[in-house]
């Protein structure tokens, strides 16, 4: 009977060992995730101080920055051009707000290394988190931008519908796409320092090469297939679906920008990881 | 313990003599390359204090940055065992717009503490750095000495087993130099390591008993600090 007992005992031990390994694996991953959250929170908190300064005007600036950034477009469309169509001001806000997250995330990521040069040259830390923290900083600013959409809904008397329940999904796609752009943008700024303004212009052009100023349905039939190649198109249209038309966004509108962001990350992240070993040489 | 075997750090330049990464070098034409360190081999045992001596541009800072993980070796093998505390520039990793407290929290977390641990260490950092009310003020209002004090206090709060100092300790006032020396002695007694570079040889001698003399990115001499320093000074005078 000894042998079967031993086998059972061994099997039990093996199971326990597997469980221990699994729990060790899990504990290691939980600890790693907690560490990542800690790092992101301090990097983002510092970034926010740079972005919005300190004191009572910090909140004022946070609230009014998006209005200052996009107000000119809205005034142009709603007042100066007096465009026809369904709530043109709200329509353009639905494009400008998600675009600002991508645009400002890219801009912030491109300056992240220079901003943190004193830290980068003084100590080792997970520098791969820098572009992500840049996007998170802008995501917090983005919270104030959403007020712009609410304001436009009020102006055009558009009531929210149940479709707004899709907002977290649309926001997540927006964030992933912004992060996908932020990593290559940071690398571009590192490799071609003097061409940084062109990178920002390129991202800005994407707004105009998409249905930013008018909804996709109002563009010419010939241009539509080309505009749909722009990852921002699905995003703009998703926001319009939620806030302007009160319907759920189509799967394609969300899957394409999501896939675009994921592919950008899959390409840029390994390169960024390799390059970050030499950041201190460049900024030092 | 620290062990380096044939370690080298390479810098690539573009045609405008700006440093570029290896990735950028693949995309752009390289102007030139230079080795900040090459063929560097040594070991530092627990409890040792090692001074890095050499003229400006000899590779002291590059070696310290390599040991601190700021650079990675482009050739050779490097092993650094233990938590590292660094003070590698006068800025000490501090961001000017943030207050002393905000910087201390950020640097503490980046150095390996959790947010809770870093928050718990803040009062100790404040008293250790002797910044008093300045701890709540932006670092842009600090003198070099104050920055260095804050940087050192944060590095110390992370419980380092290896401390790397690059000339910045020379920015400290007399009183705080004593703090550094006491701290260095304590770390070494506990089996830690101090590696310090600078031109204040008297202070280096109080912190370290061994010296590496670097010249053109290579180790020229390695031994007890007094003879290595004397040989270095004699060679400098002769040049």
CSV table of C-alpha atoms in Angstrom, one decimal, chain A residues 80-278:
chain,number,residue,atom,x,y,z
A,80,UNK,CA,-19.5,82.8,-38.2
A,81,UNK,CA,-20.3,80.1,-40.8
A,82,UNK,CA,-23.8,79.5,-39.6
A,83,UNK,CA,-23.7,76.1,-41.1
A,84,UNK,CA,-26.9,74.1,-41.8
A,85,UNK,CA,-27.3,70.5,-40.5
A,86,UNK,CA,-28.2,68.8,-37.3
A,87,UNK,CA,-26.7,70.7,-34.3
A,88,UNK,CA,-23.5,71.6,-36.1
A,89,UNK,CA,-21.8,72.9,-32.9
A,90,UNK,CA,-22.5,69.6,-31.1
A,91,UNK,CA,-21.4,67.6,-34.2
A,92,UNK,CA,-18.0,69.4,-34.2
A,93,UNK,CA,-17.6,69.1,-30.5
A,94,UNK,CA,-18.1,65.3,-30.9
A,95,UNK,CA,-15.0,65.3,-33.1
A,96,UNK,CA,-12.9,67.9,-31.4
A,97,UNK,CA,-13.1,66.4,-27.9
A,98,UNK,CA,-11.8,62.9,-28.8
A,99,UNK,CA,-9.3,64.5,-31.1
A,100,UNK,CA,-7.9,66.7,-28.4
A,101,UNK,CA,-7.1,63.7,-26.3
A,102,UNK,CA,-5.1,62.2,-29.2
A,103,UNK,CA,-3.5,65.5,-30.1
A,104,UNK,CA,-2.5,66.6,-26.6
A,105,UNK,CA,-1.4,63.1,-25.7
A,106,UNK,CA,1.0,63.1,-28.7
A,107,UNK,CA,2.2,66.6,-27.8
A,108,UNK,CA,2.8,65.7,-24.1
A,109,UNK,CA,4.5,62.4,-25.0
A,110,UNK,CA,6.9,64.2,-27.3
A,111,UNK,CA,8.0,66.5,-24.5
A,112,UNK,CA,8.1,63.9,-21.8
A,113,UNK,CA,11.7,63.0,-22.0
A,114,UNK,CA,13.0,66.6,-22.0
A,115,UNK,CA,10.7,67.4,-19.1
A,116,UNK,CA,12.0,64.5,-17.0
A,117,UNK,CA,15.7,64.8,-18.1
A,118,UNK,CA,16.9,65.4,-14.4
A,119,UNK,CA,15.3,62.1,-13.3
A,120,UNK,CA,16.3,60.2,-16.4
A,121,UNK,CA,20.0,61.1,-15.9
A,122,UNK,CA,19.9,60.5,-12.2
A,123,UNK,CA,18.2,57.1,-11.7
A,124,UNK,CA,16.9,53.9,-13.2
A,125,UNK,CA,13.1,53.5,-13.4
A,126,UNK,CA,10.5,52.1,-15.8
A,127,UNK,CA,10.8,54.8,-18.5
A,128,UNK,CA,8.4,52.8,-20.7
A,129,UNK,CA,5.6,54.3,-18.7
A,130,UNK,CA,6.4,57.9,-19.7
A,131,UNK,CA,4.2,58.1,-22.8
A,132,UNK,CA,1.3,56.3,-21.0
A,133,UNK,CA,1.5,58.8,-18.1
A,134,UNK,CA,1.5,61.6,-20.7
A,135,UNK,CA,-1.8,60.3,-22.1
A,136,UNK,CA,-3.2,59.8,-18.6
A,137,UNK,CA,-2.5,63.4,-17.8
A,138,UNK,CA,-4.4,64.5,-20.9
A,139,UNK,CA,-7.2,62.0,-20.1
A,140,UNK,CA,-7.8,63.9,-16.8
A,141,UNK,CA,-7.9,67.1,-18.8
A,142,UNK,CA,-10.3,65.3,-21.1
A,143,UNK,CA,-12.8,65.1,-18.3
A,144,UNK,CA,-13.2,68.9,-18.5
A,145,UNK,CA,-13.6,68.6,-22.3
A,146,UNK,CA,-16.6,66.4,-21.9
A,147,UNK,CA,-18.3,69.4,-20.3
A,148,UNK,CA,-18.1,71.0,-23.7
A,149,UNK,CA,-20.3,68.3,-25.2
A,150,UNK,CA,-22.7,68.6,-22.4
A,151,UNK,CA,-22.8,72.4,-23.0
A,152,UNK,CA,-23.5,71.9,-26.7
A,153,UNK,CA,-26.2,69.4,-26.0
A,154,UNK,CA,-27.9,72.0,-23.8
A,155,UNK,CA,-27.5,74.7,-26.4
A,156,UNK,CA,-29.1,72.5,-29.1
A,157,UNK,CA,-31.6,71.0,-26.8
A,158,UNK,CA,-30.4,67.4,-27.4
A,159,UNK,CA,-31.5,65.1,-24.6
A,160,UNK,CA,-29.2,62.2,-23.6
A,161,UNK,CA,-30.5,58.7,-24.4
A,162,UNK,CA,-29.7,55.2,-23.2
A,163,UNK,CA,-26.9,55.0,-25.8
A,164,UNK,CA,-24.8,57.0,-23.4
A,165,UNK,CA,-24.2,53.7,-21.6
A,166,UNK,CA,-21.6,53.0,-24.4
A,167,UNK,CA,-19.5,56.0,-23.3
A,168,UNK,CA,-17.0,53.9,-21.2
A,169,UNK,CA,-16.3,51.7,-24.2
A,170,UNK,CA,-15.9,54.7,-26.5
A,171,UNK,CA,-13.7,56.4,-23.9
A,172,UNK,CA,-11.5,53.2,-23.6
A,173,UNK,CA,-11.1,53.1,-27.4
A,174,UNK,CA,-10.2,56.8,-27.4
A,175,UNK,CA,-7.6,56.2,-24.7
A,176,UNK,CA,-6.1,53.2,-26.4
A,177,UNK,CA,-5.8,55.0,-29.7
A,178,UNK,CA,-4.2,58.1,-28.0
A,179,UNK,CA,-1.7,55.8,-26.2
A,180,UNK,CA,-1.0,54.0,-29.6
A,181,UNK,CA,-0.1,57.4,-31.1
A,182,UNK,CA,1.9,58.5,-28.0
A,183,UNK,CA,4.6,55.9,-28.2
A,184,UNK,CA,5.6,56.4,-31.8
A,185,UNK,CA,5.3,60.1,-31.3
A,186,UNK,CA,7.7,60.0,-28.4
A,187,UNK,CA,10.2,57.9,-30.5
A,188,UNK,CA,9.8,60.4,-33.4
A,189,UNK,CA,10.6,63.3,-31.1
A,190,UNK,CA,13.7,61.4,-29.9
A,191,UNK,CA,15.0,60.5,-33.4
A,192,UNK,CA,14.0,63.7,-35.2
A,193,UNK,CA,14.1,66.5,-32.6
A,194,UNK,CA,13.9,69.3,-35.1
A,195,UNK,CA,10.9,67.8,-36.9
A,196,UNK,CA,8.6,67.7,-33.8
A,197,UNK,CA,6.3,70.5,-35.0
A,198,UNK,CA,5.7,68.5,-38.2
A,199,UNK,CA,4.6,65.5,-36.2
A,200,UNK,CA,2.0,67.7,-34.5
A,201,UNK,CA,0.9,69.1,-37.8
A,202,UNK,CA,0.6,65.5,-39.2
A,203,UNK,CA,-1.8,64.6,-36.3
A,204,UNK,CA,-3.7,67.9,-36.8
A,205,UNK,CA,-4.1,67.0,-40.5
A,206,UNK,CA,-5.7,63.7,-39.5
A,207,UNK,CA,-8.6,65.8,-38.1
A,208,UNK,CA,-9.2,67.4,-41.4
A,209,UNK,CA,-8.7,64.1,-43.3
A,210,UNK,CA,-11.5,62.7,-41.3
A,211,UNK,CA,-15.1,63.7,-40.7
A,212,UNK,CA,-14.1,66.4,-38.1
A,213,UNK,CA,-15.9,69.4,-39.4
A,214,UNK,CA,-18.9,67.5,-40.9
A,215,UNK,CA,-20.3,64.1,-40.1
A,216,UNK,CA,-19.3,61.2,-42.4
A,217,UNK,CA,-22.9,61.1,-43.9
A,218,UNK,CA,-22.4,64.7,-45.2
A,219,UNK,CA,-19.1,63.9,-47.0
A,220,UNK,CA,-19.0,63.0,-50.7
A,221,UNK,CA,-19.6,59.3,-51.6
A,222,UNK,CA,-16.3,59.2,-53.4
A,223,UNK,CA,-14.3,60.4,-50.4
A,224,UNK,CA,-16.0,58.3,-47.8
A,225,UNK,CA,-14.0,55.0,-48.3
A,226,UNK,CA,-10.8,57.0,-47.9
A,227,UNK,CA,-12.0,58.9,-44.9
A,228,UNK,CA,-12.9,55.6,-43.3
A,229,UNK,CA,-9.3,54.6,-43.4
A,230,UNK,CA,-8.6,57.3,-40.9
A,231,UNK,CA,-8.7,55.7,-37.4
A,232,UNK,CA,-10.2,59.0,-36.0
A,233,UNK,CA,-13.3,58.6,-38.3
A,234,UNK,CA,-14.8,55.8,-36.3
A,235,UNK,CA,-14.1,57.6,-33.1
A,236,UNK,CA,-15.7,60.9,-34.2
A,237,UNK,CA,-18.7,59.0,-35.5
A,238,UNK,CA,-19.1,57.0,-32.3
A,239,UNK,CA,-19.2,60.2,-30.2
A,240,UNK,CA,-21.8,61.6,-32.6
A,241,UNK,CA,-23.8,58.4,-32.3
A,242,UNK,CA,-23.8,58.7,-28.5
A,243,UNK,CA,-24.4,62.4,-28.0
A,244,UNK,CA,-26.0,63.7,-31.2
A,245,UNK,CA,-28.0,60.8,-32.8
A,246,UNK,CA,-28.7,58.9,-29.5
A,247,UNK,CA,-27.9,55.5,-30.9
A,248,UNK,CA,-25.3,52.8,-30.2
A,249,UNK,CA,-22.1,53.1,-32.2
A,250,UNK,CA,-21.5,50.3,-34.8
A,251,UNK,CA,-19.0,47.7,-34.1
A,252,UNK,CA,-16.8,48.7,-37.1
A,253,UNK,CA,-16.6,52.3,-35.8
A,254,UNK,CA,-15.1,51.0,-32.6
A,255,UNK,CA,-13.1,48.0,-33.7
A,256,UNK,CA,-11.1,49.8,-36.4
A,257,UNK,CA,-9.6,52.6,-34.2
A,258,UNK,CA,-9.1,50.0,-31.4
A,259,UNK,CA,-7.2,47.7,-33.7
A,260,UNK,CA,-5.2,50.7,-35.1
A,261,UNK,CA,-4.2,51.7,-31.6
A,262,UNK,CA,-3.3,48.1,-30.6
A,263,UNK,CA,-1.2,47.6,-33.8
A,264,UNK,CA,0.6,50.9,-33.2
A,265,UNK,CA,1.4,49.8,-29.6
A,266,UNK,CA,2.5,46.4,-30.8
A,267,UNK,CA,4.9,47.9,-33.2
A,268,UNK,CA,6.2,50.9,-31.2
A,269,UNK,CA,6.4,49.5,-27.7
A,270,UNK,CA,9.2,46.9,-28.3
A,271,UNK,CA,11.2,49.6,-30.1
A,272,UNK,CA,10.5,52.1,-27.3
A,273,UNK,CA,11.6,49.5,-24.8
A,274,UNK,CA,14.9,49.0,-26.6
A,275,UNK,CA,15.5,52.7,-27.1
A,276,UNK,CA,14.7,53.7,-23.5
A,277,UNK,CA,18.1,52.2,-22.5
A,278,UNK,CA,19.7,55.1,-24.3
